[in-house]
Short mmCIF file of C-alpha atoms and ligand atoms in Angstrom, two decimals:
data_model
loop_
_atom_site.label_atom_id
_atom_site.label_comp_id
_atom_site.label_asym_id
_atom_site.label_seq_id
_atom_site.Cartn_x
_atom_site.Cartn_y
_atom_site.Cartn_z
CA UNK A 16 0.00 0.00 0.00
CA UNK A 17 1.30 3.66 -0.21
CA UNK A 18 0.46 7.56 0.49
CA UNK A 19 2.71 10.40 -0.11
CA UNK A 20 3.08 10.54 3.46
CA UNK A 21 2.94 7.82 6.09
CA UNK A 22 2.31 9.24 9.59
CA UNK A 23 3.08 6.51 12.72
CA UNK A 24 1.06 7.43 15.62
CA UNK A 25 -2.14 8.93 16.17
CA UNK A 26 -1.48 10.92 19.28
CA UNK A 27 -1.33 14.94 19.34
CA UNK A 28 1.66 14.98 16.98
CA UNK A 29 0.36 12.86 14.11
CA UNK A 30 -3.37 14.20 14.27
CA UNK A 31 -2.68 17.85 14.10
CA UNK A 32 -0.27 16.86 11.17
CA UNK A 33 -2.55 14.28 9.47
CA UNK A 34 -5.15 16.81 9.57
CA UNK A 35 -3.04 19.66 8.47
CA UNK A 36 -1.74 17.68 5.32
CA UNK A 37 -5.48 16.83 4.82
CA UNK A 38 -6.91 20.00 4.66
CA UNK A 39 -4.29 20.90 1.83
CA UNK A 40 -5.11 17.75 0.13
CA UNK A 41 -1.98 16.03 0.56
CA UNK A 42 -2.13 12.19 0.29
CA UNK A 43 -1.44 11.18 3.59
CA UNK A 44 -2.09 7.82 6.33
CA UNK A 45 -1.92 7.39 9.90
CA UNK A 46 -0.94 4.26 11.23
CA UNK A 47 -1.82 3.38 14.99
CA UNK A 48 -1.18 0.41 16.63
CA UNK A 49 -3.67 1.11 19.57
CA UNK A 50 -7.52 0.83 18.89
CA UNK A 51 -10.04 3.58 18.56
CA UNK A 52 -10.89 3.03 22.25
CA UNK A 53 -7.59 2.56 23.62
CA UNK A 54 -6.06 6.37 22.24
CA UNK A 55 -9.39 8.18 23.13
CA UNK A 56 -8.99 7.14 26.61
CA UNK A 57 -5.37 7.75 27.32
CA UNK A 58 -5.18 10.57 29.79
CA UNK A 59 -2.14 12.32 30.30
CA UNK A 60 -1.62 16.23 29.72
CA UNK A 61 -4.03 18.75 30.03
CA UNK A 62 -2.59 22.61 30.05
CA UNK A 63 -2.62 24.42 26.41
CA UNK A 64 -0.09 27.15 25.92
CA UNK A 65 -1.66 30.21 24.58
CA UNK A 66 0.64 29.30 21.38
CA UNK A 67 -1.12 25.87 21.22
CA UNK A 68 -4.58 26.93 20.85
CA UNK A 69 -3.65 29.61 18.22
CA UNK A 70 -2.72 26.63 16.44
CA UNK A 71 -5.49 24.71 16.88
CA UNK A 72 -7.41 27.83 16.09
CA UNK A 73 -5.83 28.75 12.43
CA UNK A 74 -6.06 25.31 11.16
CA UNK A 75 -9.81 25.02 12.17
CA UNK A 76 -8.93 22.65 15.14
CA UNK A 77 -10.05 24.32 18.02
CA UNK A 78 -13.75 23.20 18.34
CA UNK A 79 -13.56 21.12 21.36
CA UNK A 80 -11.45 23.21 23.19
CA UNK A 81 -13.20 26.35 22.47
CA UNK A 82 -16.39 24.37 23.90
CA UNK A 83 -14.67 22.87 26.74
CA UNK A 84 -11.38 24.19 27.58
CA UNK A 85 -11.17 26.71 30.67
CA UNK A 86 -8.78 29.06 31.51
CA UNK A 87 -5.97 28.96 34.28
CA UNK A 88 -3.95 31.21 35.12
CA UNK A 89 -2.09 31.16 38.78
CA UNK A 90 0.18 29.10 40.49
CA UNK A 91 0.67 28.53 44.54
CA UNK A 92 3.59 27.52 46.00
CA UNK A 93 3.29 25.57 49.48
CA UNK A 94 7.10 25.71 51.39
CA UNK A 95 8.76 25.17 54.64
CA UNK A 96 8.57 29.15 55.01
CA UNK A 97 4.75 29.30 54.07
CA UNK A 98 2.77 29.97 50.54
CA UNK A 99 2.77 32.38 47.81
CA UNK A 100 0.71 32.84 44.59
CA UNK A 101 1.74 33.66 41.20
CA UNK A 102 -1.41 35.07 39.15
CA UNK A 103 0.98 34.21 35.75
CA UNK A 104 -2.26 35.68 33.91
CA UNK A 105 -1.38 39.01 34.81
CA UNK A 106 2.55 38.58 34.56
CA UNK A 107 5.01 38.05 31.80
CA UNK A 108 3.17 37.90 28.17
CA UNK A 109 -0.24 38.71 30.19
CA UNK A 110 -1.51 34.73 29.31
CA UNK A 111 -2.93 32.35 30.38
CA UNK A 112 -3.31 28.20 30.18
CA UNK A 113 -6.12 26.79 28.61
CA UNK A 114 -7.22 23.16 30.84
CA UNK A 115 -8.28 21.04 28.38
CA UNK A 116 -7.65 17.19 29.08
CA UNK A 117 -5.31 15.38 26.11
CA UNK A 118 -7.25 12.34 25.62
CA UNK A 119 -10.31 15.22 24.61
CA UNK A 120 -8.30 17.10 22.22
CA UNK A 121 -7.14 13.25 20.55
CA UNK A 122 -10.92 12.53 20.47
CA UNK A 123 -11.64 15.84 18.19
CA UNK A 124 -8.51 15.60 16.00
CA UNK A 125 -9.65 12.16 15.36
CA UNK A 126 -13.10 12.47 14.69
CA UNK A 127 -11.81 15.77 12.72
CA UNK A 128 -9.58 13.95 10.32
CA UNK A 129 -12.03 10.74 10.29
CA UNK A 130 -14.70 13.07 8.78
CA UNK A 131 -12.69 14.80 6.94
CA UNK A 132 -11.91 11.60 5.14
CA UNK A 133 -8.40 10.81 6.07
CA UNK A 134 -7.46 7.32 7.01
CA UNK A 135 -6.69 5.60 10.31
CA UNK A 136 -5.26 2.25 10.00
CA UNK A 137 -5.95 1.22 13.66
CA UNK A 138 -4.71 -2.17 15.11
CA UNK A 139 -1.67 -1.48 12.75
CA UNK A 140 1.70 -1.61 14.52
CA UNK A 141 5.12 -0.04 12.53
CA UNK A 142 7.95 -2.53 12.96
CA UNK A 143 10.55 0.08 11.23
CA UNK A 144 11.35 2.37 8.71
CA UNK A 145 13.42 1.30 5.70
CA UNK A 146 15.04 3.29 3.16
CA UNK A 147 14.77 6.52 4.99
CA UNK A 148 18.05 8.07 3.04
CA UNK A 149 16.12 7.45 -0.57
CA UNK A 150 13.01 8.96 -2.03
CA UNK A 151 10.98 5.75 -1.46
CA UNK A 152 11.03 4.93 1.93
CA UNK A 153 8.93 2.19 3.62
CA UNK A 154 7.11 1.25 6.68
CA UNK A 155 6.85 -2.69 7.30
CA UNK A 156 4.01 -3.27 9.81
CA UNK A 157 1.91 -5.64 12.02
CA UNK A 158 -1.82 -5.65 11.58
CA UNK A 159 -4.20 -6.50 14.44
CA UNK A 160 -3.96 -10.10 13.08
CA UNK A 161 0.10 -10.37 13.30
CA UNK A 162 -0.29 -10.26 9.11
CA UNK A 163 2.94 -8.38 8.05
CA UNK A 164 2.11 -5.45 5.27
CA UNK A 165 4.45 -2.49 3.95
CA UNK A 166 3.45 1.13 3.26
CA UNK A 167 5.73 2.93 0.84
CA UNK A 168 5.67 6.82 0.80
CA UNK A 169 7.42 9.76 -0.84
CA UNK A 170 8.02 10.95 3.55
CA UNK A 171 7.64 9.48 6.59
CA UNK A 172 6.81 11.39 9.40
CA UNK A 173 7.00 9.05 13.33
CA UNK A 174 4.88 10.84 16.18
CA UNK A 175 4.58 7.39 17.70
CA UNK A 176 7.07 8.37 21.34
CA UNK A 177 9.73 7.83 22.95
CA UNK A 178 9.82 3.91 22.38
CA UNK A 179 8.49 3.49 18.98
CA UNK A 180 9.75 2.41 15.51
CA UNK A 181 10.63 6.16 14.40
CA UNK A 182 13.53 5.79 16.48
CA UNK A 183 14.24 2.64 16.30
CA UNK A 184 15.07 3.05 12.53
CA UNK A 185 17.01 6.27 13.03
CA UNK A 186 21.07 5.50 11.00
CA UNK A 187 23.99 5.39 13.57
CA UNK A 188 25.52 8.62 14.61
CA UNK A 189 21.95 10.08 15.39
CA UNK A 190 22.95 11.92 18.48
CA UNK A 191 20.66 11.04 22.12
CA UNK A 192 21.52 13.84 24.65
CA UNK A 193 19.85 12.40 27.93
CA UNK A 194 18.75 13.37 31.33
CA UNK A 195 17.42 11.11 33.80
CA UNK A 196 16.81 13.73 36.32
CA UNK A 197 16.56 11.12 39.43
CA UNK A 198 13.46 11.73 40.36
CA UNK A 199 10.24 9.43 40.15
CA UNK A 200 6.37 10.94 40.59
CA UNK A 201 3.29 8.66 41.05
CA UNK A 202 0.87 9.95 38.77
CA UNK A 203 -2.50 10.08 40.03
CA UNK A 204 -5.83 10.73 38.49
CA UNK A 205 -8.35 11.44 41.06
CA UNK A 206 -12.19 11.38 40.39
CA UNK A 207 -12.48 14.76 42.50
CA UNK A 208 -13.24 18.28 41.92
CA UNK A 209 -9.87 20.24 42.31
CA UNK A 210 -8.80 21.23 45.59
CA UNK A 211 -7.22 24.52 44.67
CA UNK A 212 -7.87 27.28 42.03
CA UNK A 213 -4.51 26.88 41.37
CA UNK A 214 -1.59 24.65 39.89
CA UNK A 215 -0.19 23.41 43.15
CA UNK A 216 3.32 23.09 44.06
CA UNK A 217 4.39 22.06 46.87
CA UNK A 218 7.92 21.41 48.14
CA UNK A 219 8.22 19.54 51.76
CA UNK A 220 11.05 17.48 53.24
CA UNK A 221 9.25 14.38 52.85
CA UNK A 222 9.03 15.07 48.37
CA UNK A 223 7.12 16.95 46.07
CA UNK A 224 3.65 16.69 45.81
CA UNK A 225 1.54 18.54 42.65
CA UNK A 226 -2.11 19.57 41.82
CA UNK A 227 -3.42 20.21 38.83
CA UNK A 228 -6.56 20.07 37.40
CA UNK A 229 -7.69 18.27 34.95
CA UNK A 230 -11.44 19.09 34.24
CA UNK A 231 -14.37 20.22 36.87
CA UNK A 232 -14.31 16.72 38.27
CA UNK A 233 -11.13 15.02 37.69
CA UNK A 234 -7.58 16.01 39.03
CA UNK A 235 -4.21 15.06 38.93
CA UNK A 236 -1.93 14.93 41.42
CA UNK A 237 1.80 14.17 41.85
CA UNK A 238 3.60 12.61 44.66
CA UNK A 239 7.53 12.51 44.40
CA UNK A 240 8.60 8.71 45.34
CA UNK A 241 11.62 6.26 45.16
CA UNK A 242 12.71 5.13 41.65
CA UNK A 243 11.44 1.83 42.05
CA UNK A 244 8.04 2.42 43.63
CA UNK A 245 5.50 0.08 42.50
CA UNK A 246 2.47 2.06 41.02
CA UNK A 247 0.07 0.15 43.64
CA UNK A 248 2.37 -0.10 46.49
CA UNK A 249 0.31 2.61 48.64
CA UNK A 250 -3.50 2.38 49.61
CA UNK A 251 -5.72 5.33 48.60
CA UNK A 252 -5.80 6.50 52.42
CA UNK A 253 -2.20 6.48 52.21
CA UNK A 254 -1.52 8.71 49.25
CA UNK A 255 -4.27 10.69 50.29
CA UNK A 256 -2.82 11.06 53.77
CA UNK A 257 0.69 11.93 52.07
CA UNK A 258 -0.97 14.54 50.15
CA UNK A 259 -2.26 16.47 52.74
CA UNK A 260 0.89 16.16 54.57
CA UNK A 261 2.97 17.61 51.50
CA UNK A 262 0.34 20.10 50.61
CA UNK A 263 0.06 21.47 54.16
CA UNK A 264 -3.63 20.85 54.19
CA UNK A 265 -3.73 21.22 57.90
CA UNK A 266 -2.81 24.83 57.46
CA UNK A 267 -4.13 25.47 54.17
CA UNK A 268 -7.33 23.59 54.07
CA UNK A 269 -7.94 19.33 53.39
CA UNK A 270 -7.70 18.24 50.02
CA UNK A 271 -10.82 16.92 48.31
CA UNK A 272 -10.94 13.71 47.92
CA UNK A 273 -12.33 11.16 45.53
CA UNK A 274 -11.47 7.54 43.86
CA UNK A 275 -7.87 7.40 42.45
CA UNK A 276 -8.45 6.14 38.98
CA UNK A 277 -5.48 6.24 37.42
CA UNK A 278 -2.27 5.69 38.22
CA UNK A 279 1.31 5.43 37.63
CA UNK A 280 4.83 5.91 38.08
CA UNK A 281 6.82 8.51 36.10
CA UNK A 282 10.86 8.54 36.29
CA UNK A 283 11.86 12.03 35.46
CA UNK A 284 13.84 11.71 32.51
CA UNK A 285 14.53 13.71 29.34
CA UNK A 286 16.31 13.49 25.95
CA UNK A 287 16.47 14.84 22.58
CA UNK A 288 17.44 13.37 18.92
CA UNK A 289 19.61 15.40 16.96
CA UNK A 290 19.39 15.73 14.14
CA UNK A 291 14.95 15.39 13.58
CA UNK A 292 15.14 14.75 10.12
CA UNK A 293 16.89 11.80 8.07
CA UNK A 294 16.52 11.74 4.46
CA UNK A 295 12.87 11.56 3.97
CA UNK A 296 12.24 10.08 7.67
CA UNK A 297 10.94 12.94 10.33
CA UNK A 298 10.49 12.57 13.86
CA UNK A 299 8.49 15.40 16.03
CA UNK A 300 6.52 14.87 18.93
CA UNK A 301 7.93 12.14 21.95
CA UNK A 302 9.64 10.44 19.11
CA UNK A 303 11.96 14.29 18.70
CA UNK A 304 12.02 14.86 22.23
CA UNK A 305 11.07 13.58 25.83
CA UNK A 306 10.21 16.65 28.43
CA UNK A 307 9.29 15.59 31.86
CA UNK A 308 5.82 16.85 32.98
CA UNK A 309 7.78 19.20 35.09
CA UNK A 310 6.54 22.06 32.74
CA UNK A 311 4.01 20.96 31.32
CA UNK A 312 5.29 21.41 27.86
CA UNK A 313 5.28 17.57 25.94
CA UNK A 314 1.83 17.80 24.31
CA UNK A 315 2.42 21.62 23.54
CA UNK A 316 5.77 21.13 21.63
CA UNK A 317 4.04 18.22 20.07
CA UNK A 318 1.34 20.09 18.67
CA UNK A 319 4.04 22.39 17.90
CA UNK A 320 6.53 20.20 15.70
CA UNK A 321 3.45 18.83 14.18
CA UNK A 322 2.19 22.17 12.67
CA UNK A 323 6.08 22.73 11.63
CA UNK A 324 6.38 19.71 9.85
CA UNK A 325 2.93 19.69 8.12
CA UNK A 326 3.61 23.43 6.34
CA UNK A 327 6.88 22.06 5.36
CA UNK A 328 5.99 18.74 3.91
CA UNK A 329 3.19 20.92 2.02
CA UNK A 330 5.71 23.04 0.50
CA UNK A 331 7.98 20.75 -0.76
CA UNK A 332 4.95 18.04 -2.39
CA UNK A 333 2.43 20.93 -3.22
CA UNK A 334 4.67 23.80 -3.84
CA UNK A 335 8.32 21.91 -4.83
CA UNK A 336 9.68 24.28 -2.30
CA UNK A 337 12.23 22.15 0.05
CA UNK A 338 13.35 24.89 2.42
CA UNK A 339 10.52 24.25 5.45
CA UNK A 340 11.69 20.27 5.36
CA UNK A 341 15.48 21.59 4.82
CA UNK A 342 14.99 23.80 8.05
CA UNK A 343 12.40 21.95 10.27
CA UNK A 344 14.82 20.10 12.28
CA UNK A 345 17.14 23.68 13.08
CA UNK A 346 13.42 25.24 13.68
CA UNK A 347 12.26 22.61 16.34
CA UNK A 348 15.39 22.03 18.38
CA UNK A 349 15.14 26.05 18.64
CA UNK A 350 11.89 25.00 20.41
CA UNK A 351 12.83 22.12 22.08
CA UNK A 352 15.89 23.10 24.22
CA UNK A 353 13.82 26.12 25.27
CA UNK A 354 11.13 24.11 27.04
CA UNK A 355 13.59 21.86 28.27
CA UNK A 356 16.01 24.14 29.70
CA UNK A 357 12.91 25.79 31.60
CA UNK A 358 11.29 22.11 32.49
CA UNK A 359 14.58 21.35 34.06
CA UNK A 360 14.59 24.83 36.12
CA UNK A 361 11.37 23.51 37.40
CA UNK A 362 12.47 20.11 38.35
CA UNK A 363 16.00 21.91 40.27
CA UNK A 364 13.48 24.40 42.00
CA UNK A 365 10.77 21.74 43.40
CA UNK A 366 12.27 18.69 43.89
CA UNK A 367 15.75 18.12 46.65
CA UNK A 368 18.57 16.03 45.45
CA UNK A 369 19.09 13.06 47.96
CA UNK A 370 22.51 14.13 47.65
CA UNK A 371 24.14 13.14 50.58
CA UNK A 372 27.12 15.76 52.04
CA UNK A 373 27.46 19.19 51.55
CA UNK A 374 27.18 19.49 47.77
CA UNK A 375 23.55 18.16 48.38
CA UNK A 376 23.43 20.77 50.99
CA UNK A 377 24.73 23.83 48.84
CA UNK A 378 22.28 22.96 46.56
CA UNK A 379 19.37 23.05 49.23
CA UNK A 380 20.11 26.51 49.93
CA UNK A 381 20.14 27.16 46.31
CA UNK A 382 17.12 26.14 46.17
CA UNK A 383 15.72 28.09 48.71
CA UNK A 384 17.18 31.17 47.24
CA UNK A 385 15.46 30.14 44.00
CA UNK A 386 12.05 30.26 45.59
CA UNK A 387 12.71 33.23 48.10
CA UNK A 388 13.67 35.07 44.57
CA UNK A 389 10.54 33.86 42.52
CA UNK A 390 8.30 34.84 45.90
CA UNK A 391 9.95 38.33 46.04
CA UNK A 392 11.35 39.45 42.67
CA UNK A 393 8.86 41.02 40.09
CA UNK A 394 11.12 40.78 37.20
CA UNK A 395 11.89 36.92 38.50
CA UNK A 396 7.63 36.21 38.49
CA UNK A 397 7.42 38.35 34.66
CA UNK A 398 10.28 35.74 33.53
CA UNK A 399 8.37 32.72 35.23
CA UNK A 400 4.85 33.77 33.59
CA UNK A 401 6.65 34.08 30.34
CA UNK A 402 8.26 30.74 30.58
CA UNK A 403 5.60 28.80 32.11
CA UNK A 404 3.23 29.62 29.00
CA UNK A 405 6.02 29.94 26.42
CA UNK A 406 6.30 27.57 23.84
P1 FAS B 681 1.98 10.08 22.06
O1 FAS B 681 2.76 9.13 22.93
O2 FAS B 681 0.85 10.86 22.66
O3 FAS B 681 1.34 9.27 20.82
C1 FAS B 681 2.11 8.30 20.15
C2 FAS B 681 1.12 7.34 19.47
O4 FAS B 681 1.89 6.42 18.68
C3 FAS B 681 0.33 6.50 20.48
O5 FAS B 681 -1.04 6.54 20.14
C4 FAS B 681 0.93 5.10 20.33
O6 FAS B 681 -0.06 4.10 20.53
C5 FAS B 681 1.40 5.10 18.89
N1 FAS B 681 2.52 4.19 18.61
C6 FAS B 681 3.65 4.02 19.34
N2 FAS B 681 4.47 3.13 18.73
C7 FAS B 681 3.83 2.74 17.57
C8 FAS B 681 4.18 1.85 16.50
N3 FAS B 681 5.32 1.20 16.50
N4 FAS B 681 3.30 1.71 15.48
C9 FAS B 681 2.11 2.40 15.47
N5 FAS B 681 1.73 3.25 16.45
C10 FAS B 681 2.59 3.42 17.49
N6 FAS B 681 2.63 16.78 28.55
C11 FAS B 681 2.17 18.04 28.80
O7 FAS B 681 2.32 18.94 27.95
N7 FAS B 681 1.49 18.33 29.98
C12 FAS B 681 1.25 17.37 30.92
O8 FAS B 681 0.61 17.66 31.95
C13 FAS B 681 1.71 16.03 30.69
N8 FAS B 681 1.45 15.06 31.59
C14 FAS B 681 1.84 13.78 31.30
C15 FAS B 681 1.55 12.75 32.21
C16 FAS B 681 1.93 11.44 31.92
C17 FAS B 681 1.60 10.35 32.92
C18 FAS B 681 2.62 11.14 30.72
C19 FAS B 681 3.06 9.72 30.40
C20 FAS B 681 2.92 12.15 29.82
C21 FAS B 681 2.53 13.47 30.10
N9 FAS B 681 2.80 14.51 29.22
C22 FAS B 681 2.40 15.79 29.47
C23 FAS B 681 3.53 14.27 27.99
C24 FAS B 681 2.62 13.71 26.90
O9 FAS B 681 1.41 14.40 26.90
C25 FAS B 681 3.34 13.75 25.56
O10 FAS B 681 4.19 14.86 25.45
C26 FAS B 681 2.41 13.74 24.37
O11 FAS B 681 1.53 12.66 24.48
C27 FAS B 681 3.26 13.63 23.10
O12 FAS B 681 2.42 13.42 22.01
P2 FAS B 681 2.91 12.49 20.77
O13 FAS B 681 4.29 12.85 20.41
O14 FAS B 681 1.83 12.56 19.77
O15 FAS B 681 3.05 11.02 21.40
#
């Protein structure tokens, strides 16, 4: 089988550029290897960027979120020397996040490009990319039924993550700069109205703990544990309990509680590929880059690469013009190391190093200083706000 271009993954990154290539009648397919069921119900990030939605927004994507996303727009930070509030809506660039749950905005983009008759070859699972430094490259797959297939293409673009065949295909010399920041979160979804009006931080001797919400009934939470924490090793009175204890909710107010219905352990890690493009084989997405959720900046520079890539793989099949696909990987990493050079501020300012002696110490007070600064400094809050929704 074949299409100009052959997009692996149907998460943020390959829906916003399936339907992007669609809408300018470029020949394009999306293979998944999940079913319909199993991507729609993946929940993981939920905070827009402003830049995000104006993406959504100028290639006609932004239905859903216009109907369902709400604004957010300060932060509180709980600490050993008491709380503050950031109101990052009124700081920096003046902007704020949109909430708007992933697994909602991979619903739309599906249903978009479904109706707008583009393809979806669910079930279908890419073994590797072939050929990649040629004009024909090809994609040998899996369907549901373990039959093998190929898709040949004129490009081949892998949004399918960190672990999927996009990288696994990439030629030797491809460059992995990694960060495994040693620190583990259990993720939790919580069927419970948020507890705060705000994204909560806070930073206690005992670990991190986070709040965000997720919608006007669900949040998510974060609770900084060992590296090899199973996922079910504590009861829900437990991690409840450890919340409150992190978040100060005996001086602050309880947390709301509710079933945990989701969860999961995180390690902290990041990387990116350099370069993002091989011959006629692109990466963006998890499959460029890994971010931890420090940020909250994955599904944004997904969306992102995705919009990138589309206008450049338009130019060069509709328009002959090869300078966006020349330039995409230069234009992304620009991107890229911006988010994660601000994700890994994040991860210094709210998380302690078990380092043990005095450089562990130093860094503590560091640390402190870091906080005291953002808490104090209006210049250090405009820089925050413009980092926090900067993408
Ligand atoms: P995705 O992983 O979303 O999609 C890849 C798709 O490819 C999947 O559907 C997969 O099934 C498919 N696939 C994989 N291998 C394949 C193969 N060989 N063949 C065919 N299909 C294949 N980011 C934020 O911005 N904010 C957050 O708050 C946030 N929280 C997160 C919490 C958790 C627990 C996790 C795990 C991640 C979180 N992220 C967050 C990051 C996350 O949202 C990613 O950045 C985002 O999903 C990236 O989108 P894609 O690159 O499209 O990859």
């Amino acid at each position: 089988e074949s299409a100009d271009v052959v997009i692996i993954g149907a998460g943020p990154a390959g829906l916003v550029l399936g339907n992007i290539l669609l809408r300018h009648g470029v020949d394009c397919v999306v293979l998944e290897r999940a079913d319909r069921e199993g991507v729609e119900n993946r929940a993981r990030a939920g905070f827009l960027v402003p830049n995000t939605v104006r993406i959504l927004e100028r290639n006609g994507l932004d239905g859903g979120v216009r109907r369902g996303g709400r604004e957010h727009g300060v932060c509180e930070f709980r600490t050993e020397t008491g709380r503050f509030r950031l109101d990052y809506r009124r700081l920096g660039t003046g902007e704020p996040h949109t909430v708007y749950p992933q697994h909602e905005l991979v619903a739309d983009l599906m249903a978009r490009f479904l109706d707008g008759g583009g393809t979806i070859r669910f079930g279908t699972e890419a073994a590797a990319v072939a050929d990649a430094d040629g004009p024909a490259p090809s994609v040998t797959v899996r369907d549901a039924d373990g039959r093998p297939g190929r898709w040949r293409a004129r490009y081949v673009a892998a949004c399918d993550g960190r672990h999927g065949a996009g990288r696994r295909s990439l030629p030797p010399g491809t460059v992995r700069h990694h960060r495994d920041h040693g620190v583990s979160w259990l993720g939790l979804l919580a069927e419970a109205p948020p507890s705060l009006d705000a994204v909560g931080y806070a930073v206690h001797p005992r670990g991190f703990a986070g709040h965000m919400a997720r919608s006007a009934d669900i949040t998510r939470y974060y609770l900084q544990c060992d590296r090899d924490t199973p996922a079910d090793a504590w009861s829900e009175d437990l991690i409840w309990d450890e919340l409150d204890l992190r978040m100060r909710a005996s001086a602050y107010g309880p947390l709301v509680r509710g079933r945990i219905v989701q969860r999961s352990v995180v390690a902290l890690e990041s990387d990116v590929l350099e370069p993002l493009r091989h011959g006629s084989l692109f990466l963006a997405g998890d499959a460029a880059a890994l971010l931890s959720p420090s940020a909250a900046k994955g599904a944004n520079l997904a969306v992102l690469e995705a919009e990138l890539l589309a206008r450049a793989l338009v130019d060069a099949l509709v328009h002959g013009d090869p300078e966006g696909i020349d330039r995409y990987s230069e234009r992304c990493l620009a991107h890229i190391w911006r988010a994660q050079e601000f994700s890994h501020w994040m991860i210094r300012l709210l998380h302690e190093r078990a380092d043990p002696g005095d450089a562990g110490l130093f860094r503590e007070r560091l640390r402190h200083v870091r906080l005291a600064s953002l808490r104090d400094s209006a210049s250090r809050q405009d820089w925050f706000a413009e980092q926090y929704v900067g993408i």
